[in-house]
PDB file of C-alpha atoms and ligand atoms in Angstrom:
ATOM      1  CA  UNK P   1     -20.840 -61.641 -18.051  1.00 74.00           C
ATOM      2  CA  UNK P   2     -23.068 -64.226 -16.314  1.00 74.00           C
ATOM      3  CA  UNK P   3     -26.167 -62.217 -17.266  1.00 76.00           C
ATOM      4  CA  UNK P   4     -25.433 -61.753 -20.996  1.00 76.00           C
ATOM      5  CA  UNK P   5     -22.849 -64.494 -21.618  1.00 78.00           C
ATOM      6  CA  UNK P   6     -20.770 -62.151 -23.734  1.00 78.00           C
ATOM      7  CA  UNK P   7     -17.244 -62.388 -22.431  1.00 76.00           C
ATOM      8  CA  UNK P   8     -15.910 -59.865 -24.951  1.00 76.00           C
ATOM      9  CA  UNK P   9     -18.433 -57.220 -23.864  1.00 77.00           C
ATOM     10  CA  UNK P  10     -16.745 -57.212 -20.477  1.00 78.00           C
ATOM     11  CA  UNK P  11     -13.306 -56.385 -21.817  1.00 80.00           C
ATOM     12  CA  UNK P  12     -11.980 -52.856 -21.430  1.00 74.00           C
ATOM     13  CA  UNK P  13     -11.072 -52.700 -25.151  1.00 76.00           C
ATOM     14  CA  UNK P  14     -11.332 -54.973 -28.181  1.00 75.00           C
ATOM     15  CA  UNK P  15      -7.754 -56.296 -28.328  1.00 79.00           C
ATOM     16  CA  UNK P  16      -7.425 -56.799 -24.581  1.00 81.00           C
ATOM     17  CA  UNK P  17      -7.136 -60.618 -24.814  1.00 81.00           C
ATOM     18  CA  UNK P  18      -4.161 -60.380 -27.176  1.00 79.00           C
ATOM     19  CA  UNK P  19      -2.774 -57.156 -25.821  1.00 79.00           C
ATOM     20  CA  UNK P  20      -3.752 -56.731 -22.176  1.00 85.00           C
ATOM     21  CA  UNK P  21      -2.331 -54.197 -19.797  1.00 88.00           C
ATOM     22  CA  UNK P  22      -1.702 -54.621 -16.121  1.00 93.00           C
ATOM     23  CA  UNK P  23      -2.967 -52.088 -13.620  1.00 93.00           C
ATOM     24  CA  UNK P  24      -0.759 -50.978 -10.769  1.00 96.00           C
ATOM     25  CA  UNK P  25      -2.605 -48.919  -8.173  1.00 96.00           C
ATOM     26  CA  UNK P  26      -0.383 -46.136  -6.876  1.00 97.00           C
ATOM     27  CA  UNK P  27      -2.784 -44.508  -4.443  1.00 97.00           C
ATOM     28  CA  UNK P  28      -5.864 -44.708  -2.251  1.00 96.00           C
ATOM     29  CA  UNK P  29      -7.999 -41.610  -2.608  1.00 95.00           C
ATOM     30  CA  UNK P  30      -7.602 -38.825  -5.109  1.00 95.00           C
ATOM     31  CA  UNK P  31      -6.630 -35.164  -4.981  1.00 93.00           C
ATOM     32  CA  UNK P  32      -9.145 -34.260  -7.692  1.00 90.00           C
ATOM     33  CA  UNK P  33     -12.822 -33.460  -7.499  1.00 86.00           C
ATOM     34  CA  UNK P  34     -14.253 -34.628 -10.849  1.00 82.00           C
ATOM     35  CA  UNK P  35     -18.003 -34.392 -10.499  1.00 78.00           C
ATOM     36  CA  UNK P  36     -18.791 -37.697 -12.186  1.00 79.00           C
ATOM     37  CA  UNK P  37     -16.369 -39.833 -10.156  1.00 85.00           C
ATOM     38  CA  UNK P  38     -17.152 -42.094  -7.202  1.00 89.00           C
ATOM     39  CA  UNK P  39     -13.461 -42.146  -6.303  1.00 91.00           C
ATOM     40  CA  UNK P  40     -13.013 -38.381  -6.108  1.00 91.00           C
ATOM     41  CA  UNK P  41     -11.577 -36.451  -3.178  1.00 92.00           C
ATOM     42  CA  UNK P  42     -15.059 -35.449  -2.043  1.00 92.00           C
ATOM     43  CA  UNK P  43     -16.474 -38.974  -2.414  1.00 93.00           C
ATOM     44  CA  UNK P  44     -13.614 -40.441  -0.369  1.00 95.00           C
ATOM     45  CA  UNK P  45     -14.069 -37.805   2.316  1.00 95.00           C
ATOM     46  CA  UNK P  46     -17.818 -38.421   2.492  1.00 94.00           C
ATOM     47  CA  UNK P  47     -17.893 -42.199   2.256  1.00 94.00           C
ATOM     48  CA  UNK P  48     -14.552 -43.315   3.668  1.00 94.00           C
ATOM     49  CA  UNK P  49     -13.547 -40.471   5.990  1.00 95.00           C
ATOM     50  CA  UNK P  50     -10.368 -40.178   3.948  1.00 94.00           C
ATOM     51  CA  UNK P  51      -9.094 -36.597   3.955  1.00 94.00           C
ATOM     52  CA  UNK P  52      -5.737 -37.222   2.270  1.00 95.00           C
ATOM     53  CA  UNK P  53      -4.400 -39.546  -0.342  1.00 96.00           C
ATOM     54  CA  UNK P  54      -2.304 -42.512   0.759  1.00 97.00           C
ATOM     55  CA  UNK P  55       0.419 -43.243  -1.776  1.00 98.00           C
ATOM     56  CA  UNK P  56       1.874 -46.681  -2.240  1.00 98.00           C
ATOM     57  CA  UNK P  57       5.608 -46.489  -1.585  1.00 98.00           C
ATOM     58  CA  UNK P  58       7.967 -46.249  -4.589  1.00 98.00           C
ATOM     59  CA  UNK P  59       9.823 -49.295  -3.261  1.00 98.00           C
ATOM     60  CA  UNK P  60       6.634 -51.402  -3.337  1.00 98.00           C
ATOM     61  CA  UNK P  61       5.689 -50.179  -6.810  1.00 98.00           C
ATOM     62  CA  UNK P  62       9.094 -51.087  -8.222  1.00 98.00           C
ATOM     63  CA  UNK P  63       8.895 -54.455  -6.458  1.00 98.00           C
ATOM     64  CA  UNK P  64       5.565 -55.030  -8.250  1.00 98.00           C
ATOM     65  CA  UNK P  65       7.026 -54.004 -11.609  1.00 98.00           C
ATOM     66  CA  UNK P  66       9.832 -56.529 -11.176  1.00 98.00           C
ATOM     67  CA  UNK P  67       7.359 -59.234 -10.198  1.00 97.00           C
ATOM     68  CA  UNK P  68       5.056 -58.544 -13.184  1.00 95.00           C
ATOM     69  CA  UNK P  69       8.009 -58.646 -15.579  1.00 95.00           C
ATOM     70  CA  UNK P  70       8.656 -62.218 -14.485  1.00 95.00           C
ATOM     71  CA  UNK P  71       5.434 -63.465 -16.111  1.00 91.00           C
ATOM     72  CA  UNK P  72       4.256 -60.815 -18.598  1.00 90.00           C
ATOM     73  CA  UNK P  73       5.508 -58.361 -21.223  1.00 90.00           C
ATOM     74  CA  UNK P  74       2.216 -56.409 -21.118  1.00 91.00           C
ATOM     75  CA  UNK P  75       2.306 -52.658 -20.494  1.00 93.00           C
ATOM     76  CA  UNK P  76       2.090 -51.769 -16.813  1.00 96.00           C
ATOM     77  CA  UNK P  77      -0.304 -48.923 -16.112  1.00 96.00           C
ATOM     78  CA  UNK P  78       0.395 -46.791 -13.037  1.00 97.00           C
ATOM     79  CA  UNK P  79      -3.135 -45.820 -12.001  1.00 95.00           C
ATOM     80  CA  UNK P  80      -3.359 -42.346 -10.482  1.00 95.00           C
ATOM     81  CA  UNK P  81      -1.115 -39.393 -11.198  1.00 96.00           C
ATOM     82  CA  UNK P  82       2.124 -40.118  -9.320  1.00 97.00           C
ATOM     83  CA  UNK P  83       2.570 -36.357  -8.763  1.00 97.00           C
ATOM     84  CA  UNK P  84      -0.143 -36.606  -6.096  1.00 96.00           C
ATOM     85  CA  UNK P  85       2.643 -37.881  -3.850  1.00 97.00           C
ATOM     86  CA  UNK P  86       4.678 -34.679  -4.259  1.00 96.00           C
ATOM     87  CA  UNK P  87       8.054 -33.904  -5.803  1.00 96.00           C
ATOM     88  CA  UNK P  88      10.243 -36.097  -3.536  1.00 97.00           C
ATOM     89  CA  UNK P  89       7.910 -39.058  -4.126  1.00 98.00           C
ATOM     90  CA  UNK P  90       8.177 -38.688  -7.922  1.00 97.00           C
ATOM     91  CA  UNK P  91      11.927 -38.250  -7.663  1.00 97.00           C
ATOM     92  CA  UNK P  92      12.265 -41.393  -5.513  1.00 98.00           C
ATOM     93  CA  UNK P  93      10.109 -43.462  -7.883  1.00 98.00           C
ATOM     94  CA  UNK P  94      11.957 -42.347 -11.020  1.00 98.00           C
ATOM     95  CA  UNK P  95      15.275 -42.883  -9.282  1.00 98.00           C
ATOM     96  CA  UNK P  96      14.319 -46.466  -8.396  1.00 98.00           C
ATOM     97  CA  UNK P  97      12.944 -47.118 -11.900  1.00 98.00           C
ATOM     98  CA  UNK P  98      16.131 -45.802 -13.490  1.00 97.00           C
ATOM     99  CA  UNK P  99      18.095 -48.416 -11.489  1.00 97.00           C
ATOM    100  CA  UNK P 100      15.731 -51.221 -12.573  1.00 97.00           C
ATOM    101  CA  UNK P 101      16.055 -53.281 -15.730  1.00 97.00           C
ATOM    102  CA  UNK P 102      12.748 -52.393 -17.360  1.00 97.00           C
ATOM    103  CA  UNK P 103      11.483 -54.725 -20.089  1.00 95.00           C
ATOM    104  CA  UNK P 104       7.816 -53.698 -20.218  1.00 94.00           C
ATOM    105  CA  UNK P 105       6.266 -50.445 -21.356  1.00 95.00           C
ATOM    106  CA  UNK P 106       5.120 -48.321 -18.448  1.00 97.00           C
ATOM    107  CA  UNK P 107       2.036 -46.123 -18.701  1.00 95.00           C
ATOM    108  CA  UNK P 108       1.602 -43.049 -16.517  1.00 96.00           C
ATOM    109  CA  UNK P 109      -1.572 -41.106 -15.893  1.00 94.00           C
ATOM    110  CA  UNK P 110      -1.512 -37.324 -15.817  1.00 93.00           C
ATOM    111  CA  UNK P 111      -4.339 -35.288 -14.345  1.00 88.00           C
ATOM    112  CA  UNK P 112      -2.956 -31.991 -15.642  1.00 84.00           C
ATOM    113  CA  UNK P 113      -0.122 -30.822 -17.844  1.00 86.00           C
ATOM    114  CA  UNK P 114       3.398 -31.735 -16.737  1.00 92.00           C
ATOM    115  CA  UNK P 115       6.462 -29.520 -16.837  1.00 93.00           C
ATOM    116  CA  UNK P 116       9.743 -30.056 -18.675  1.00 95.00           C
ATOM    117  CA  UNK P 117      11.482 -31.310 -15.535  1.00 95.00           C
ATOM    118  CA  UNK P 118       8.938 -34.122 -15.128  1.00 96.00           C
ATOM    119  CA  UNK P 119       9.416 -35.239 -18.724  1.00 96.00           C
ATOM    120  CA  UNK P 120      13.193 -35.054 -18.435  1.00 96.00           C
ATOM    121  CA  UNK P 121      13.138 -37.281 -15.346  1.00 96.00           C
ATOM    122  CA  UNK P 122      10.640 -39.668 -16.920  1.00 97.00           C
ATOM    123  CA  UNK P 123      12.639 -39.897 -20.125  1.00 96.00           C
ATOM    124  CA  UNK P 124      15.800 -40.627 -18.183  1.00 96.00           C
ATOM    125  CA  UNK P 125      14.214 -43.243 -15.907  1.00 97.00           C
ATOM    126  CA  UNK P 126      11.933 -45.211 -18.261  1.00 97.00           C
ATOM    127  CA  UNK P 127      13.079 -46.341 -21.712  1.00 95.00           C
ATOM    128  CA  UNK P 128       9.587 -47.138 -23.052  1.00 95.00           C
ATOM    129  CA  UNK P 129       6.583 -45.276 -21.732  1.00 96.00           C
ATOM    130  CA  UNK P 130       3.168 -43.904 -22.669  1.00 94.00           C
ATOM    131  CA  UNK P 131       1.025 -41.256 -21.069  1.00 94.00           C
ATOM    132  CA  UNK P 132      -2.696 -41.123 -20.456  1.00 89.00           C
ATOM    133  CA  UNK P 133      -4.212 -37.736 -19.915  1.00 82.00           C
ATOM    134  CA  UNK P 134      -7.413 -38.062 -17.909  1.00 70.00           C
ATOM    135  CA  UNK P 135      -9.916 -35.495 -19.094  1.00 60.00           C
ATOM    136  CA  UNK P 136     -13.202 -37.348 -18.419  1.00 61.00           C
ATOM    137  CA  UNK P 137     -15.311 -34.480 -19.728  1.00 62.00           C
ATOM    138  CA  UNK P 138     -15.559 -32.216 -22.781  1.00 62.00           C
ATOM    139  CA  UNK P 139     -16.724 -29.414 -20.488  1.00 70.00           C
ATOM    140  CA  UNK P 140     -13.918 -26.959 -19.760  1.00 71.00           C
ATOM    141  CA  UNK P 141     -15.478 -25.969 -16.418  1.00 73.00           C
ATOM    142  CA  UNK P 142     -15.728 -29.576 -15.256  1.00 65.00           C
ATOM    143  CA  UNK P 143     -12.104 -30.233 -16.182  1.00 63.00           C
ATOM    144  CA  UNK P 144     -10.798 -27.158 -14.382  1.00 69.00           C
ATOM    145  CA  UNK P 145      -8.934 -28.121 -11.149  1.00 62.00           C
ATOM    146  CA  UNK P 146     -10.983 -27.304  -8.066  1.00 63.00           C
ATOM    147  CA  UNK P 147     -10.036 -25.962  -4.682  1.00 59.00           C
ATOM    148  CA  UNK P 148     -10.720 -27.978  -1.549  1.00 50.00           C
ATOM    149  CA  UNK P 149     -14.124 -27.086  -0.121  1.00 52.00           C
ATOM    150  CA  UNK P 150     -15.454 -25.319  -3.193  1.00 54.00           C
ATOM    151  CA  UNK P 151     -19.059 -26.220  -3.778  1.00 52.00           C
ATOM    152  CA  UNK P 152     -19.514 -25.530  -7.532  1.00 50.00           C
TER     153      UNK P 152
HETATM  154  S1  SF4 M 201      -8.869 -37.704 -11.403  1.00 79.98           S
HETATM  155 FE1  SF4 M 201      -9.783 -39.714 -11.868  1.00 79.98          FE
HETATM  156  S2  SF4 M 201      -9.949 -40.768  -9.877  1.00 79.98           S
HETATM  157 FE2  SF4 M 201      -9.599 -38.572  -9.435  1.00 79.98          FE
HETATM  158  S3  SF4 M 201     -11.660 -37.687  -9.192  1.00 79.98           S
HETATM  159 FE3  SF4 M 201     -11.093 -37.419 -11.348  1.00 79.98          FE
HETATM  160  S4  SF4 M 201     -11.898 -39.217 -12.440  1.00 79.98           S
HETATM  161 FE4  SF4 M 201     -11.899 -39.678 -10.221  1.00 79.98          FE
END
């Protein structure tokens, strides 16, 4: 912004000033190995010696949601697929959200398809939600989930 003096060029999308969203980081690290990403599993292992993801606790995330709702009605975007934390983690988070008075839209990121049980729990826990499916590439091979340690 200081180089080009175009504030709007720095915005993530055109209507952001009127309709912002608030990012809530759910995790450090990533279980995926997208080739173009500096925050991938391999990049974290190489640069940060991080071998496993570290999930933010469901209690802390819900605490943040409550805090954000005190000053904003913007959508709250849960960055990182919450399923990286495993089934009990997702269950705990949805359970806590279902007991919370939610005023804002919540946005969840999915790395792959979700099953009917996930959607049933989500639908029960969150009255207003959106989903973002992270594809990042039009190449089917690049999008295919990779095994740990595979080189291709
Ligand atoms: S899922 Fe997202 S954060 Fe993880 S490696 Fe792929 S692009 Fe990066």
